[in-house]
């Protein structure tokens, strides 16, 4: 299409019928279609009627050139379906044109016909597309009559790439102040339908309940017609709903209306203030403003609470925008706190420390690009960088000459920082992809000041030209001086560094005169999290090195060596206490503790001051050694049966839960395509490669075998060779299969995976609801108490990377799904309506009792079972901040489980057994079929 001489625009005018031939029915059909197009959703009905009369329908195949850059336009277009590429050439040569964006359904383009300026880009269809076309003469007539509601539509969805043309450019920073671009007009020239309706509801409600609030007012000899006072509006809103909690919240809610132009300050200021200032509703701007009719009064009463709830949800964002429009010098402490709360949720700033984020508060300003004229290009490649931007709302394309669109940035992303840091020209052009984009902007001068402030509070230790330790100075919590007054002091927090240097710094800063306290929280975090960045195999030699280090004169060496040993001993004792049984699973840790204890015993002869610590270390070491010896004893077969119960629905006699360790062994069935199986005996933490090897030994072949998880619904998951402890990742009725890759499609679930065919109501209805809730809570507590906080770390960062098992955590998480599907299963297997109603009441009672026992795990599982939503868990990327959550888990595990037990009933043993072996159907499709069988869909 690039090579053809004529464009479609130049040759298409003969294909369309005259608009005078259209009947009323034709117009109605066209109108129904246009009402669903985003570009026309805010148009007045009379304008849509005119478009239906003068618009023409275009359908274009893929690859058609609609018009070229530099052509004089003759038509305006709106995209009804399909998409078109926007191509721009820097040299006006078709050969070097690059695609800078794509136009989709609902977009409009071609308004250059208003002033006969050349087309700014070449438009080519990407696929079969349907367009609405309006000729230049008709479009100009529509513009003259309806320009007040069409202005927001007339913006090209692409930027002019020639650096000499500024028609579509944002004004240079030197020509505008931080706020002058937005202070003269509302943020949205055409209010949205929702906010317009909200303003009408509030105005009508005020006129119904407090009509004196809207009246003519005099101030400084001037009369302001039909106005409200800011403080009175806030007072009124606080009285109307419990969802409005504070005056600050109410200010944000009124700010929403002010931004959209539904409420206006009499002097056109864009910040709503809780002061004696005059504001006027949009409907009261008219000379013939009317009072609400009876129907409107009734509607305002019915919709008021929903309207206030809507404004309370979007008010905080409007309040934040209002604060960011203020000059930094005018922001109050409350303003800064609100900005800081928001910065914590912005992706581009999430990595910053508290100190650095606080510095940003003073310099960040807001820039709203409303695109109400011809504003699409934020800056051009090769220009000088003047600001750094963060996207609050909307998206932009990053365009490089010769390459086109190289990426798209969305909410939370930032750009423009590289040119400021390197003092270099812009490396790309930024083109806005949509209307009403919002940005945070930090200008170059403030950006450099931030860097200076941050660096002034940063200490860097370098080795061989590389940073090995970065510390940041921060204000510590206040201390009480001898005189009783409060004083502040500074401390240095570890921001980054190599694990060895971080450990060295933390040891040097350790206070020997106290137990582990909040001041040692960084060291505690290191002990908790070290497995992520320095495994025990590397940590143990480093600890040995620090225990032997010495420097200075002979006396200085003695003092330094003694203090160093005391610090290392203290760290090792804390490390052993935190990691406990997990250390017994690694030979390197066992050997290290034995050698370390012997070394400290010898050192205590030369340093008597170590004897107190030696006694405590000996107690830990003896306990550790006893545990190791106990684990080395031969295991009896019944232990394997107990472990088997953790993963299957067998009928073994149940015992109280004990934590499962990585070196515990398990008997497990692995099935083949024909539903035969082999039982293998492997460690819980065995890798998939080891499991396949154990299966191959029995099957006699390991050729191209895959280990597959098969759910009751037939869903297959192929495990990777390095995956570990896959037994605990199975769904409730899931099974492990082994097969060749060409046999995958032939895998079918076992009949037993379907779950029970009859419910357990006969025995379940005899059990007390409180009794069930108590034993359910007791069992959930056993499961939770088996979870070590380290498993949370392994689960978050990936157990395959740290080579650790999370089996206890997996079982605790799976319990939630088990309870949920148990509720659904029992409900769907109860055929009698009356019994089903009683069963529903019983589950609600059990949930209530679980809540009394503070067992929210079972409480929400039952509630979700009754509502039956899709169950899904989203994995998150956690920073080193995960230590706080780990500490909470540690604290919860340290509490005793001692709820008030109900009076034992004759069914007490049965309840204990019942809640530990719930039989469930976990196939959602089957459950849905059972549900329709009980109560068919109503026609």
Short mmCIF file of N, CA, C and O in Angstrom, two decimals, residues 455 458-471 495-502:
data_model
loop_
_atom_site.label_atom_id
_atom_site.label_comp_id
_atom_site.label_asym_id
_atom_site.label_seq_id
_atom_site.Cartn_x
_atom_site.Cartn_y
_atom_site.Cartn_z
N UNK A 455 22.71 11.81 48.81
CA UNK A 455 24.12 11.47 48.91
C UNK A 455 24.75 12.01 50.19
O UNK A 455 25.66 11.41 50.76
N UNK A 458 24.34 9.46 52.81
CA UNK A 458 24.72 8.11 52.42
C UNK A 458 26.22 7.90 52.60
O UNK A 458 27.03 8.76 52.25
N UNK A 459 26.57 6.76 53.17
CA UNK A 459 27.97 6.37 53.33
C UNK A 459 28.21 5.13 52.48
O UNK A 459 27.48 4.15 52.59
N UNK A 460 29.24 5.18 51.64
CA UNK A 460 29.54 4.07 50.74
C UNK A 460 30.94 3.53 51.03
O UNK A 460 31.90 4.29 51.10
N UNK A 461 31.02 2.23 51.18
CA UNK A 461 32.33 1.57 51.33
C UNK A 461 32.63 0.84 50.03
O UNK A 461 31.83 0.02 49.56
N UNK A 462 33.78 1.18 49.44
CA UNK A 462 34.14 0.61 48.14
C UNK A 462 35.36 -0.29 48.27
O UNK A 462 36.28 -0.03 49.05
N UNK A 463 35.39 -1.32 47.48
CA UNK A 463 36.56 -2.20 47.34
C UNK A 463 36.73 -2.49 45.86
O UNK A 463 35.78 -2.94 45.20
N UNK A 464 37.92 -2.21 45.36
CA UNK A 464 38.22 -2.41 43.93
C UNK A 464 37.23 -1.65 43.05
O UNK A 464 36.82 -2.12 41.99
N UNK A 465 36.85 -0.44 43.51
CA UNK A 465 35.98 0.41 42.73
C UNK A 465 34.51 0.06 42.78
O UNK A 465 33.69 0.72 42.14
N UNK A 466 34.12 -0.95 43.53
CA UNK A 466 32.73 -1.37 43.62
C UNK A 466 32.19 -1.15 45.03
O UNK A 466 32.90 -1.33 46.01
N UNK A 467 30.91 -0.73 45.10
CA UNK A 467 30.27 -0.58 46.41
C UNK A 467 30.08 -1.95 47.04
O UNK A 467 29.46 -2.84 46.45
N UNK A 468 30.60 -2.13 48.26
CA UNK A 468 30.40 -3.38 48.98
C UNK A 468 29.51 -3.19 50.21
O UNK A 468 29.05 -4.17 50.80
N UNK A 469 29.28 -1.91 50.59
CA UNK A 469 28.40 -1.62 51.70
C UNK A 469 27.87 -0.19 51.55
O UNK A 469 28.66 0.74 51.37
N UNK A 470 26.55 -0.03 51.60
CA UNK A 470 25.92 1.28 51.50
C UNK A 470 25.05 1.48 52.74
O UNK A 470 24.16 0.67 53.01
N UNK A 471 25.35 2.56 53.49
CA UNK A 471 24.60 2.89 54.70
C UNK A 471 23.90 4.21 54.51
O UNK A 471 24.41 5.11 53.84
N UNK A 495 21.56 -0.34 53.63
CA UNK A 495 20.72 -0.27 52.45
C UNK A 495 21.03 -1.38 51.45
O UNK A 495 20.15 -1.95 50.83
N UNK A 496 22.32 -1.67 51.28
CA UNK A 496 22.73 -2.72 50.35
C UNK A 496 24.18 -3.07 50.63
O UNK A 496 24.87 -2.39 51.41
N UNK A 497 24.65 -4.11 49.97
CA UNK A 497 26.03 -4.52 50.15
C UNK A 497 26.19 -6.01 49.90
O UNK A 497 25.22 -6.73 49.65
N UNK A 498 27.42 -6.48 49.96
CA UNK A 498 27.67 -7.91 49.85
C UNK A 498 27.31 -8.57 51.18
O UNK A 498 27.41 -7.94 52.25
N UNK A 499 26.87 -9.82 51.18
CA UNK A 499 26.49 -10.48 52.44
C UNK A 499 27.61 -10.47 53.47
O UNK A 499 27.35 -10.26 54.67
N UNK A 500 28.86 -10.67 53.01
CA UNK A 500 29.97 -10.70 53.95
C UNK A 500 30.18 -9.36 54.63
O UNK A 500 30.40 -9.30 55.85
N UNK A 501 30.10 -8.27 53.87
CA UNK A 501 30.30 -6.94 54.44
C UNK A 501 29.13 -6.53 55.34
O UNK A 501 29.32 -5.86 56.36
N UNK A 502 27.93 -6.92 54.95
CA UNK A 502 26.77 -6.63 55.80
C UNK A 502 26.93 -7.33 57.15
O UNK A 502 26.71 -6.73 58.22
#
